[in-house]
């Protein structure tokens, strides 16, 4: 009698992502994996290592550094890269500010998050990368729900949501001309709950700020922002201590945290299973600019 084995939900997602990594390695000449030290990029790197084990991933990793990152995340990024023997390409927003390619925002609500687009496109052009792995997921917000796994970008790095290519039967079209590139999203079909369930099941290490800890925070626009050296206080704002964790990490000036006592991956899974707010909608101030804010930024070349 022939026995059959049915993949679990996480196993099916893992298999799909591994297939995407191998497809890119077989199709493109110069791929790169965006690795910030955030949970999605950590899971993406874990999957890439599985895809090519026992060999290392056949591409470097890159981080677009705003200069306003959390210290815990940068420490984790550098330690991971060193431990795994990876090549890290760091593209600095500060370099583009100094060169006059972008103008830094001013004022207490200023953020460098939007400035990352110019730095990302420069990094891609300077290194002639033709495929860029990103950790975006379709459940994050409306614009990213429109993405395909292979997202075509023209010679200016721009995205046209109406010009997406069909991906029937997991067949991907990576054809592009010189100067164009493809953004590749191996986690497209994962949810935040899937990510945390996988982290728990695989025992994946993350930066400490993803778990409950005490830190100074500031209430602003219905969000809790970490009181770091990068955050300028508004009149009347008073930092106070709270027990919090981060659902997503990015530029410290616009990434919020949530009050939580979840100190393990399993406890975060339990919290995530009952939440009704998306992580970006609840904890990213720069995503609240307008209903179409993220889509406008993606058209310009953002992640």
Tab-separated table of C-alpha atoms in Angstrom:
chain	number	residue	atom	x	y	z
A	1	UNK	CA	0.000	0.000	0.000
A	2	UNK	CA	1.309	3.427	-0.944
A	3	UNK	CA	1.241	5.898	1.922
A	4	UNK	CA	0.741	9.615	1.367
A	5	UNK	CA	2.063	12.485	3.416
A	6	UNK	CA	0.168	15.769	3.568
A	7	UNK	CA	2.179	18.892	4.279
A	8	UNK	CA	1.104	21.070	7.168
A	9	UNK	CA	0.344	24.727	6.483
A	10	UNK	CA	3.796	25.863	7.618
A	11	UNK	CA	5.532	23.085	5.684
A	12	UNK	CA	3.676	24.096	2.517
A	13	UNK	CA	4.670	27.733	2.979
A	14	UNK	CA	8.272	26.735	3.632
A	15	UNK	CA	8.350	24.564	0.506
A	16	UNK	CA	6.920	27.386	-1.614
A	17	UNK	CA	9.520	29.869	-0.322
A	18	UNK	CA	12.391	27.406	-0.847
A	19	UNK	CA	11.169	26.895	-4.428
A	20	UNK	CA	11.226	30.678	-5.000
A	21	UNK	CA	14.805	30.977	-3.748
A	22	UNK	CA	15.992	28.140	-5.972
A	23	UNK	CA	14.120	29.547	-8.980
A	24	UNK	CA	15.845	32.907	-8.570
A	25	UNK	CA	19.275	31.304	-8.144
A	26	UNK	CA	18.732	29.387	-11.375
A	27	UNK	CA	17.368	32.357	-13.330
A	28	UNK	CA	19.246	35.497	-12.267
A	29	UNK	CA	22.923	36.410	-12.322
A	30	UNK	CA	23.220	38.838	-9.379
A	31	UNK	CA	20.531	38.404	-6.683
A	32	UNK	CA	20.719	40.010	-3.234
A	33	UNK	CA	18.706	39.477	-0.052
A	34	UNK	CA	17.574	42.524	1.933
A	35	UNK	CA	18.487	41.819	5.556
A	36	UNK	CA	17.731	44.422	8.212
A	37	UNK	CA	17.700	42.115	11.250
A	38	UNK	CA	13.902	42.398	11.434
A	39	UNK	CA	11.844	39.252	11.963
A	40	UNK	CA	10.694	38.839	8.351
A	41	UNK	CA	14.206	39.222	6.956
A	42	UNK	CA	15.493	36.801	9.607
A	43	UNK	CA	12.921	34.192	8.547
A	44	UNK	CA	13.739	34.872	4.906
A	45	UNK	CA	17.447	34.266	5.548
A	46	UNK	CA	16.612	31.069	7.477
A	47	UNK	CA	14.637	29.821	4.456
A	48	UNK	CA	17.419	30.785	2.048
A	49	UNK	CA	19.902	28.749	4.085
A	50	UNK	CA	17.544	25.759	3.956
A	51	UNK	CA	17.122	26.161	0.201
A	52	UNK	CA	20.844	25.728	-0.504
A	53	UNK	CA	22.036	23.645	2.464
A	54	UNK	CA	24.748	22.436	2.961
A	55	UNK	CA	26.156	25.170	0.706
A	56	UNK	CA	25.713	28.800	1.839
A	57	UNK	CA	23.218	31.055	0.038
A	58	UNK	CA	24.754	32.017	-3.341
A	59	UNK	CA	24.159	35.738	-2.892
A	60	UNK	CA	25.066	38.542	-0.478
A	61	UNK	CA	22.752	40.275	1.971
A	62	UNK	CA	22.154	44.016	2.059
A	63	UNK	CA	20.777	46.554	4.512
A	64	UNK	CA	19.521	50.047	3.697
A	65	UNK	CA	20.646	51.888	6.826
A	66	UNK	CA	18.709	55.051	7.700
A	67	UNK	CA	21.151	55.910	10.483
A	68	UNK	CA	18.204	55.882	12.899
A	69	UNK	CA	18.016	52.169	13.574
A	70	UNK	CA	17.590	50.433	16.914
A	71	UNK	CA	20.938	49.489	18.461
A	72	UNK	CA	19.682	45.993	19.332
A	73	UNK	CA	18.806	45.321	15.687
A	74	UNK	CA	22.135	46.515	14.292
A	75	UNK	CA	24.006	44.383	16.836
A	76	UNK	CA	21.937	41.360	15.840
A	77	UNK	CA	22.466	42.052	12.128
A	78	UNK	CA	26.238	42.247	12.431
A	79	UNK	CA	26.487	39.214	14.719
A	80	UNK	CA	24.352	37.101	12.374
A	81	UNK	CA	26.352	38.095	9.308
A	82	UNK	CA	29.632	37.285	11.075
A	83	UNK	CA	28.437	33.956	12.490
A	84	UNK	CA	27.132	32.758	9.114
A	85	UNK	CA	30.052	34.084	7.084
A	86	UNK	CA	27.831	36.198	4.824
A	87	UNK	CA	28.827	39.202	2.728
A	88	UNK	CA	26.957	42.300	3.880
A	89	UNK	CA	26.403	45.315	1.610
A	90	UNK	CA	25.340	48.356	3.642
A	91	UNK	CA	23.761	51.281	1.784
A	92	UNK	CA	23.639	54.429	3.909
A	93	UNK	CA	20.926	57.077	3.721
A	94	UNK	CA	23.396	59.466	5.370
A	95	UNK	CA	25.676	59.118	2.327
A	96	UNK	CA	22.843	60.298	0.073
A	97	UNK	CA	22.055	63.200	2.390
A	98	UNK	CA	25.724	64.248	2.415
A	99	UNK	CA	25.923	63.997	-1.376
A	100	UNK	CA	22.773	66.092	-1.836
A	101	UNK	CA	20.814	63.325	-3.536
A	102	UNK	CA	18.073	63.604	-0.914
A	103	UNK	CA	17.034	66.355	1.469
A	104	UNK	CA	16.519	65.394	5.084
A	105	UNK	CA	13.186	66.303	6.643
A	106	UNK	CA	13.235	68.699	9.569
A	107	UNK	CA	11.078	69.134	12.647
A	108	UNK	CA	10.156	66.860	15.552
A	109	UNK	CA	8.085	64.524	13.325
A	110	UNK	CA	10.822	64.143	10.709
A	111	UNK	CA	11.717	60.640	9.543
A	112	UNK	CA	14.275	59.215	7.143
A	113	UNK	CA	12.061	56.289	6.225
A	114	UNK	CA	10.916	57.676	2.882
A	115	UNK	CA	14.497	58.632	1.972
A	116	UNK	CA	15.386	54.929	1.818
A	117	UNK	CA	14.011	54.677	-1.722
A	118	UNK	CA	16.858	56.676	-3.285
A	119	UNK	CA	19.446	54.742	-1.279
A	120	UNK	CA	17.925	51.379	-2.215
A	121	UNK	CA	17.862	52.213	-5.928
A	122	UNK	CA	21.445	53.493	-5.782
A	123	UNK	CA	22.582	50.284	-4.083
A	124	UNK	CA	20.866	48.157	-6.740
A	125	UNK	CA	22.373	50.175	-9.592
A	126	UNK	CA	25.912	50.365	-8.177
A	127	UNK	CA	26.041	46.598	-7.610
A	128	UNK	CA	24.137	45.660	-10.792
A	129	UNK	CA	21.728	43.487	-8.790
A	130	UNK	CA	19.043	42.010	-11.028
A	131	UNK	CA	16.890	40.335	-8.351
A	132	UNK	CA	16.242	41.701	-4.860
A	133	UNK	CA	14.662	39.475	-2.205
A	134	UNK	CA	12.381	41.391	0.164
A	135	UNK	CA	10.449	40.220	3.210
A	136	UNK	CA	7.132	41.947	2.406
A	137	UNK	CA	3.940	39.971	2.961
A	138	UNK	CA	0.539	40.509	1.359
A	139	UNK	CA	-1.258	40.704	4.717
A	140	UNK	CA	0.681	43.805	5.793
A	141	UNK	CA	-1.432	46.410	4.007
A	142	UNK	CA	-3.407	47.130	0.814
A	143	UNK	CA	-0.604	48.063	-1.589
A	144	UNK	CA	1.466	45.016	-0.723
A	145	UNK	CA	-1.598	42.823	-1.223
A	146	UNK	CA	-1.377	43.752	-4.924
A	147	UNK	CA	2.152	42.384	-5.302
A	148	UNK	CA	3.111	39.239	-7.153
A	149	UNK	CA	5.951	37.025	-5.892
A	150	UNK	CA	8.070	38.327	-8.793
A	151	UNK	CA	7.501	42.097	-8.926
A	152	UNK	CA	8.876	43.744	-12.064
A	153	UNK	CA	10.617	47.135	-11.715
A	154	UNK	CA	11.552	49.289	-14.712
A	155	UNK	CA	14.889	51.001	-15.375
A	156	UNK	CA	13.918	53.743	-12.906
A	157	UNK	CA	13.083	51.216	-10.179
A	158	UNK	CA	9.387	52.043	-10.403
A	159	UNK	CA	6.467	49.684	-9.835
A	160	UNK	CA	3.250	49.596	-11.867
A	161	UNK	CA	0.507	47.656	-10.042
A	162	UNK	CA	-1.369	47.213	-13.348
A	163	UNK	CA	1.659	45.755	-15.078
A	164	UNK	CA	2.100	42.678	-12.925
A	165	UNK	CA	2.806	39.371	-14.611
A	166	UNK	CA	0.617	36.260	-14.145
A	167	UNK	CA	2.007	33.533	-11.886
A	168	UNK	CA	-0.175	30.523	-12.619
A	169	UNK	CA	0.947	27.160	-11.229
A	170	UNK	CA	3.893	28.829	-9.474
A	171	UNK	CA	5.549	29.629	-12.791
A	172	UNK	CA	7.520	32.876	-12.540
A	173	UNK	CA	8.613	35.200	-15.333
A	174	UNK	CA	11.942	36.786	-14.515
A	175	UNK	CA	12.681	38.201	-17.973
A	176	UNK	CA	14.034	41.740	-17.894
A	177	UNK	CA	16.273	44.062	-19.857
A	178	UNK	CA	19.543	45.535	-18.655
A	179	UNK	CA	18.847	48.192	-16.037
A	180	UNK	CA	15.547	46.635	-14.991
A	181	UNK	CA	15.229	44.303	-12.040
A	182	UNK	CA	12.790	42.071	-10.194
A	183	UNK	CA	11.788	42.386	-6.546
A	184	UNK	CA	11.153	38.894	-5.205
A	185	UNK	CA	8.945	38.261	-2.174
A	186	UNK	CA	9.299	34.655	-0.908
A	187	UNK	CA	7.049	35.415	2.097
A	188	UNK	CA	4.168	36.817	0.028
A	189	UNK	CA	1.658	34.198	1.156
A	190	UNK	CA	2.707	34.162	4.805
A	191	UNK	CA	0.821	36.027	7.524
A	192	UNK	CA	2.201	37.572	10.696
A	193	UNK	CA	0.814	34.568	12.584
A	194	UNK	CA	2.559	32.193	10.165
A	195	UNK	CA	5.851	34.025	10.693
A	196	UNK	CA	5.639	33.759	14.473
A	197	UNK	CA	4.460	30.150	14.372
A	198	UNK	CA	7.459	29.308	12.180
A	199	UNK	CA	9.847	31.195	14.477
A	200	UNK	CA	8.509	29.189	17.415
A	201	UNK	CA	8.630	25.854	15.554
A	202	UNK	CA	12.160	26.390	14.188
A	203	UNK	CA	13.614	28.034	17.298
A	204	UNK	CA	14.781	31.053	15.271
A	205	UNK	CA	16.675	33.728	17.205
A	206	UNK	CA	15.489	37.344	16.932
A	207	UNK	CA	16.606	40.712	18.297
A	208	UNK	CA	15.561	41.052	21.928
A	209	UNK	CA	13.179	43.959	21.358
A	210	UNK	CA	10.660	41.603	19.679
A	211	UNK	CA	9.891	40.263	23.161
A	212	UNK	CA	8.493	41.988	26.247
A	213	UNK	CA	10.962	44.325	27.940
A	214	UNK	CA	10.934	47.545	29.935
A	215	UNK	CA	11.829	50.734	28.120
A	216	UNK	CA	10.998	54.444	27.990
A	217	UNK	CA	8.188	55.253	25.568
A	218	UNK	CA	6.217	58.280	24.400
A	219	UNK	CA	2.529	58.428	23.505
A	220	UNK	CA	2.088	60.088	20.104
A	221	UNK	CA	-0.848	59.973	17.686
A	222	UNK	CA	-2.293	56.872	19.324
A	223	UNK	CA	1.023	55.008	19.168
A	224	UNK	CA	3.800	54.181	21.594
A	225	UNK	CA	7.173	55.310	20.253
A	226	UNK	CA	10.446	54.278	21.868
A	227	UNK	CA	12.251	57.188	23.498
A	228	UNK	CA	15.620	56.807	21.769
A	229	UNK	CA	18.321	59.358	20.959
A	230	UNK	CA	16.759	59.632	17.486
A	231	UNK	CA	13.317	60.797	18.678
A	232	UNK	CA	12.696	64.507	19.211
A	233	UNK	CA	10.000	65.183	21.792
A	234	UNK	CA	7.033	67.413	21.043
A	235	UNK	CA	5.918	70.077	23.475
A	236	UNK	CA	4.170	68.462	26.419
A	237	UNK	CA	5.413	64.938	25.743
A	238	UNK	CA	6.778	63.114	28.784
A	239	UNK	CA	8.567	59.766	28.455
A	240	UNK	CA	7.554	57.010	30.851
A	241	UNK	CA	8.485	53.363	31.380
A	242	UNK	CA	6.297	50.534	30.105
A	243	UNK	CA	6.555	46.829	29.332
A	244	UNK	CA	6.404	46.576	25.561
A	245	UNK	CA	7.465	44.571	22.535
A	246	UNK	CA	7.818	45.445	18.852
A	247	UNK	CA	5.762	43.764	16.137
A	248	UNK	CA	7.932	45.229	13.384
A	249	UNK	CA	11.149	47.219	13.416
A	250	UNK	CA	12.464	49.949	11.157
A	251	UNK	CA	13.456	53.560	11.527
A	252	UNK	CA	13.251	54.299	15.272
A	253	UNK	CA	11.576	57.666	14.676
A	254	UNK	CA	8.400	56.137	13.240
A	255	UNK	CA	8.231	52.531	14.474
A	256	UNK	CA	5.886	51.983	17.385
A	257	UNK	CA	5.665	49.251	19.987
A	258	UNK	CA	2.751	47.657	21.835
A	259	UNK	CA	2.227	46.979	25.511
A	260	UNK	CA	2.777	43.270	26.047
A	261	UNK	CA	4.025	40.674	28.504
A	262	UNK	CA	4.823	38.103	25.765
A	263	UNK	CA	8.390	37.026	26.501
A	264	UNK	CA	8.625	33.931	24.268
A	265	UNK	CA	7.762	33.112	20.676
A	266	UNK	CA	4.916	30.879	21.852
A	267	UNK	CA	3.426	33.733	23.883
A	268	UNK	CA	3.709	36.081	20.908
A	269	UNK	CA	1.894	33.489	18.771
A	270	UNK	CA	-0.962	33.486	21.294
A	271	UNK	CA	-1.161	37.303	21.225
A	272	UNK	CA	-0.938	37.499	17.439
A	273	UNK	CA	-3.732	34.959	16.990
A	274	UNK	CA	-6.276	37.299	18.585
A	275	UNK	CA	-5.135	40.720	17.319
A	276	UNK	CA	-7.250	42.524	14.737
A	277	UNK	CA	-4.811	45.290	13.772
A	278	UNK	CA	-2.150	44.774	11.125
A	279	UNK	CA	1.382	45.297	12.376
A	280	UNK	CA	2.131	48.179	10.000
A	281	UNK	CA	-1.206	49.893	10.563
A	282	UNK	CA	-0.749	49.728	14.316
A	283	UNK	CA	2.965	50.475	14.646
A	284	UNK	CA	4.271	52.395	11.603
A	285	UNK	CA	3.575	56.131	11.778
A	286	UNK	CA	4.769	56.777	8.223
A	287	UNK	CA	2.146	54.372	6.808
A	288	UNK	CA	-0.635	56.609	8.105
A	289	UNK	CA	0.075	59.486	5.719
A	290	UNK	CA	-2.834	58.602	3.415
A	291	UNK	CA	-4.931	55.656	2.305
A	292	UNK	CA	-2.660	55.259	-0.732
A	293	UNK	CA	0.575	56.282	1.021
A	294	UNK	CA	2.366	52.951	0.662
A	295	UNK	CA	1.263	52.477	-2.936
A	296	UNK	CA	2.636	55.913	-3.873
A	297	UNK	CA	5.957	55.062	-2.235
A	298	UNK	CA	6.126	51.669	-3.961
A	299	UNK	CA	5.528	53.339	-7.333
A	300	UNK	CA	8.622	55.431	-6.614
A	301	UNK	CA	10.722	52.328	-5.914
A	302	UNK	CA	10.200	51.601	-2.194
A	303	UNK	CA	10.369	48.017	-0.870
